Amino acid sequence: MPSSAIVGINWGDEGKGRMVDLLTEEYDIVIRYQGGGNAGHTVINEHGKFALHLLPSGIFRPGVVNILGNGVAVDPENLMKEIEEVRSKGVPITPENLKISDRASLLMPWHRELDGLEEQRLADRKYGSTKQGIAPFYSDKYQKKTVLAGELFYPEHLRAHLADLLEWKNLILTGVYGAEPCTMKDLEDWLDDWCEKIRPFVCDTRTFLRDANKEGKKILFEAQLGSLRDLDLGIAPYTTSSNTTAAYAPVGSGCPWARPEMILGVVKAYSTCVGEGPFVCEMFGDEAEALRQAGGEYGAKTGRPRRVGPLDLVATRYGVELQAATEIALTKLDVLSYMKEIPVCTAYEVNGERTCEFPFPAALADAKPVIEYFPGWGCDISSCRSWEDLPEAARSYVEMTEKAIGCPITYVSVGPERESIIIRK
Ligand code: GDP
């Protein structure tokens, strides 16, 4: 049965949440397959405004089964708090509409602590972590030193496993960082307070998905962050610690048979970047502040002001290639309405040479943006609902982008609400 993926093309925060919320209507199952609670998807619908961190954005649609796949960093405490918050606005969340893979690893209490300790050690060389424990979690996962959610069903085995992990982790906490050791009592409290509560949602999602696929159910894979944060092909070391690309969806979901037919890449009509690292097209001063204000660019998880810049065609084309995107949703076009002329980064200059290829990460610090200006449209476009409604200059901006990135733009979003969308197919 055809499946699809919705992925970020740039640095994250492109508006994936609103696209998943819009498209879930057509799908039976929505799966998060990587990452953890370190970013946020914003969804606005009839229940209110939500910043989802771990829950798949299909959680609001009755009848949709939402899955946290084996590739996700499942933080029992944050997940439970998020479930309670969403439930408090009248959205039912039960083991029927939320399932956690028994093969997903659990983010332990010490992962968040270690994130903070390492950023502190790095001081002014810090990576800009959101301190949700994601990097320590994934390093432990690759060292095979985490707990699988399914182990919650094997209490004796789990206790012995936790005792082993505790002994090892305390060597690092106390020896490397000079921090307080963690105790078995801390872990028991964590099990009682949080893990017990998520246990009813844990099941064998691999066989569930295998059977659902045989029954012809439609699956949507939902990614977190964007191409440039991909652990393998992004802007190392300022990436996240998982693979943000659509190619990872079958692995991180436990559906090796899946071949997403549509890969919808989400691109924002301008650029934003949270945290440290190279951001070639960055704007500063009043120009940046005006764009930040117009777009409300403050982190969904941290409230940090985002770094902003014009649309970066070099990075975006690279992002499209990494995702093997088959179509694009261009979001927040309405935000650019205040500009008389719209700056766009059309190339980079590296060591005096102009290039349209995205450079190796270490070369990014020396790359300079080549900026060209395109005519603005000078009016509010947030009520446009068809391609013809858009002013000509706005259509030209979309067409110019489409041509430069080599992928059809099939959705143009002109506001955060579900209906503020122009469909071009
Ligand atoms: P995600 O992590 O990719 O889902 O991105 P965010 O959660 O940061 O979403 C982007 C923000 O922009 C959210 O506050 C959305 O409600 C909002 N948003 C999404 N699309 C549009 C749009 O077309 N216009 C405007 N003005 N806001 C949008």
PDB file of C-alpha atoms and ligand atoms in Angstrom, residues 8 12-20 39-44 49-52 57 222-225 266 268 270 272 294-300 306 330-335 382 412-417 420-421, ligand 1:
ATOM      1  CA  GLY A   8      12.096  18.899   6.779  1.00  0.00           C
ATOM      2  CA  GLY A  12      14.014  22.189  11.088  1.00  0.00           C
ATOM      3  CA  ASP A  13      10.971  24.290  12.102  1.00  0.00           C
ATOM      4  CA  GLU A  14       9.796  24.425   8.499  1.00  0.00           C
ATOM      5  CA  GLY A  15       6.171  23.811   9.490  1.00  0.00           C
ATOM      6  CA  LYS A  16       6.074  20.001   9.199  1.00  0.00           C
ATOM      7  CA  GLY A  17       3.532  19.739  12.011  1.00  0.00           C
ATOM      8  CA  ARG A  18       0.919  21.760  10.149  1.00  0.00           C
ATOM      9  CA  MET A  19       1.449  19.686   6.994  1.00  0.00           C
ATOM     10  CA  VAL A  20       1.120  16.379   8.866  1.00  0.00           C
ATOM     11  CA  ALA A  39      12.172  19.819  18.890  1.00  0.00           C
ATOM     12  CA  GLY A  40       8.569  20.819  18.595  1.00  0.00           C
ATOM     13  CA  HIS A  41       5.907  20.567  15.941  1.00  0.00           C
ATOM     14  CA  THR A  42       3.304  23.274  16.192  1.00  0.00           C
ATOM     15  CA  VAL A  43      -0.236  22.292  15.344  1.00  0.00           C
ATOM     16  CA  ILE A  44      -3.249  24.592  15.461  1.00  0.00           C
ATOM     17  CA  LYS A  49      -2.615  25.323  19.776  1.00  0.00           C
ATOM     18  CA  PHE A  50      -0.157  22.551  20.593  1.00  0.00           C
ATOM     19  CA  ALA A  51       3.613  22.231  20.602  1.00  0.00           C
ATOM     20  CA  LEU A  52       4.074  18.496  20.128  1.00  0.00           C
ATOM     21  CA  SER A  57       0.873  14.937  14.787  1.00  0.00           C
ATOM     22  CA  GLU A 222       6.667  11.986  10.186  1.00  0.00           C
ATOM     23  CA  ALA A 223      10.208  13.282  10.627  1.00  0.00           C
ATOM     24  CA  GLN A 224      11.615  15.685  13.151  1.00  0.00           C
ATOM     25  CA  LEU A 225      14.090  18.492  12.317  1.00  0.00           C
ATOM     26  CA  VAL A 266       8.714  21.075   3.804  1.00  0.00           C
ATOM     27  CA  LYS A 268       9.956  27.644   4.699  1.00  0.00           C
ATOM     28  CA  TYR A 270      12.782  32.088   4.303  1.00  0.00           C
ATOM     29  CA  THR A 272      15.630  29.925  10.289  1.00  0.00           C
ATOM     30  CA  ALA A 294       6.912  38.842  11.332  1.00  0.00           C
ATOM     31  CA  GLY A 295       7.394  35.068  11.443  1.00  0.00           C
ATOM     32  CA  GLY A 296       7.150  34.660  15.236  1.00  0.00           C
ATOM     33  CA  GLU A 297      10.469  32.833  15.123  1.00  0.00           C
ATOM     34  CA  TYR A 298      10.995  31.660  18.672  1.00  0.00           C
ATOM     35  CA  GLY A 299      11.754  27.991  19.462  1.00  0.00           C
ATOM     36  CA  ALA A 300       8.726  25.737  20.155  1.00  0.00           C
ATOM     37  CA  ARG A 306      15.711  31.744  16.137  1.00  0.00           C
ATOM     38  CA  LEU A 330       6.419  25.944   0.816  1.00  0.00           C
ATOM     39  CA  THR A 331       5.263  27.401   4.132  1.00  0.00           C
ATOM     40  CA  LYS A 332       4.941  30.866   5.666  1.00  0.00           C
ATOM     41  CA  LEU A 333       4.846  32.708   2.368  1.00  0.00           C
ATOM     42  CA  ASP A 334       2.480  35.192   4.066  1.00  0.00           C
ATOM     43  CA  VAL A 335       5.300  36.249   6.421  1.00  0.00           C
ATOM     44  CA  SER A 382      -3.237  35.085   4.154  1.00  0.00           C
ATOM     45  CA  VAL A 412       1.821  26.836  -0.583  1.00  0.00           C
ATOM     46  CA  SER A 413       0.956  27.660   2.996  1.00  0.00           C
ATOM     47  CA  VAL A 414      -0.184  31.213   3.785  1.00  0.00           C
ATOM     48  CA  GLY A 415      -1.120  30.918   7.480  1.00  0.00           C
ATOM     49  CA  PRO A 416      -0.877  28.539  10.430  1.00  0.00           C
ATOM     50  CA  GLU A 417      -4.507  27.350  10.322  1.00  0.00           C
ATOM     51  CA  SER A 420      -4.684  28.451   5.063  1.00  0.00           C
ATOM     52  CA  ILE A 421      -3.260  26.421   2.223  1.00  0.00           C
TER      53      ILE A 421
HETATM   54  P1  GDP B   1       7.875  22.134  12.558  1.00  0.00           P
HETATM   55  O1  GDP B   1       8.740  21.696  13.692  1.00  0.00           O
HETATM   56  O2  GDP B   1       8.519  21.869  11.237  1.00  0.00           O
HETATM   57  O3  GDP B   1       6.482  21.620  12.638  1.00  0.00           O
HETATM   58  O4  GDP B   1       7.791  23.715  12.633  1.00  0.00           O
HETATM   59  P2  GDP B   1       7.207  24.660  13.764  1.00  0.00           P
HETATM   60  O5  GDP B   1       6.494  23.968  14.823  1.00  0.00           O
HETATM   61  O6  GDP B   1       8.288  25.605  14.170  1.00  0.00           O
HETATM   62  O7  GDP B   1       6.099  25.387  12.888  1.00  0.00           O
HETATM   63  C1  GDP B   1       6.288  26.557  12.351  1.00  0.00           C
HETATM   64  C2  GDP B   1       5.450  27.647  12.994  1.00  0.00           C
HETATM   65  O8  GDP B   1       4.875  28.386  11.955  1.00  0.00           O
HETATM   66  C3  GDP B   1       4.270  27.224  13.852  1.00  0.00           C
HETATM   67  O9  GDP B   1       4.034  28.209  14.822  1.00  0.00           O
HETATM   68  C4  GDP B   1       3.114  27.160  12.849  1.00  0.00           C
HETATM   69  O10 GDP B   1       1.844  27.329  13.421  1.00  0.00           O
HETATM   70  C5  GDP B   1       3.466  28.311  11.975  1.00  0.00           C
HETATM   71  N1  GDP B   1       3.090  28.171  10.587  1.00  0.00           N
HETATM   72  C6  GDP B   1       3.113  27.036   9.824  1.00  0.00           C
HETATM   73  N2  GDP B   1       2.791  27.335   8.553  1.00  0.00           N
HETATM   74  C7  GDP B   1       2.566  28.676   8.519  1.00  0.00           C
HETATM   75  C8  GDP B   1       2.235  29.596   7.469  1.00  0.00           C
HETATM   76  O11 GDP B   1       2.089  29.256   6.308  1.00  0.00           O
HETATM   77  N3  GDP B   1       2.117  30.908   7.828  1.00  0.00           N
HETATM   78  C9  GDP B   1       2.303  31.357   9.094  1.00  0.00           C
HETATM   79  N4  GDP B   1       2.169  32.655   9.334  1.00  0.00           N
HETATM   80  N5  GDP B   1       2.608  30.522  10.098  1.00  0.00           N
HETATM   81  C10 GDP B   1       2.758  29.205   9.807  1.00  0.00           C
END
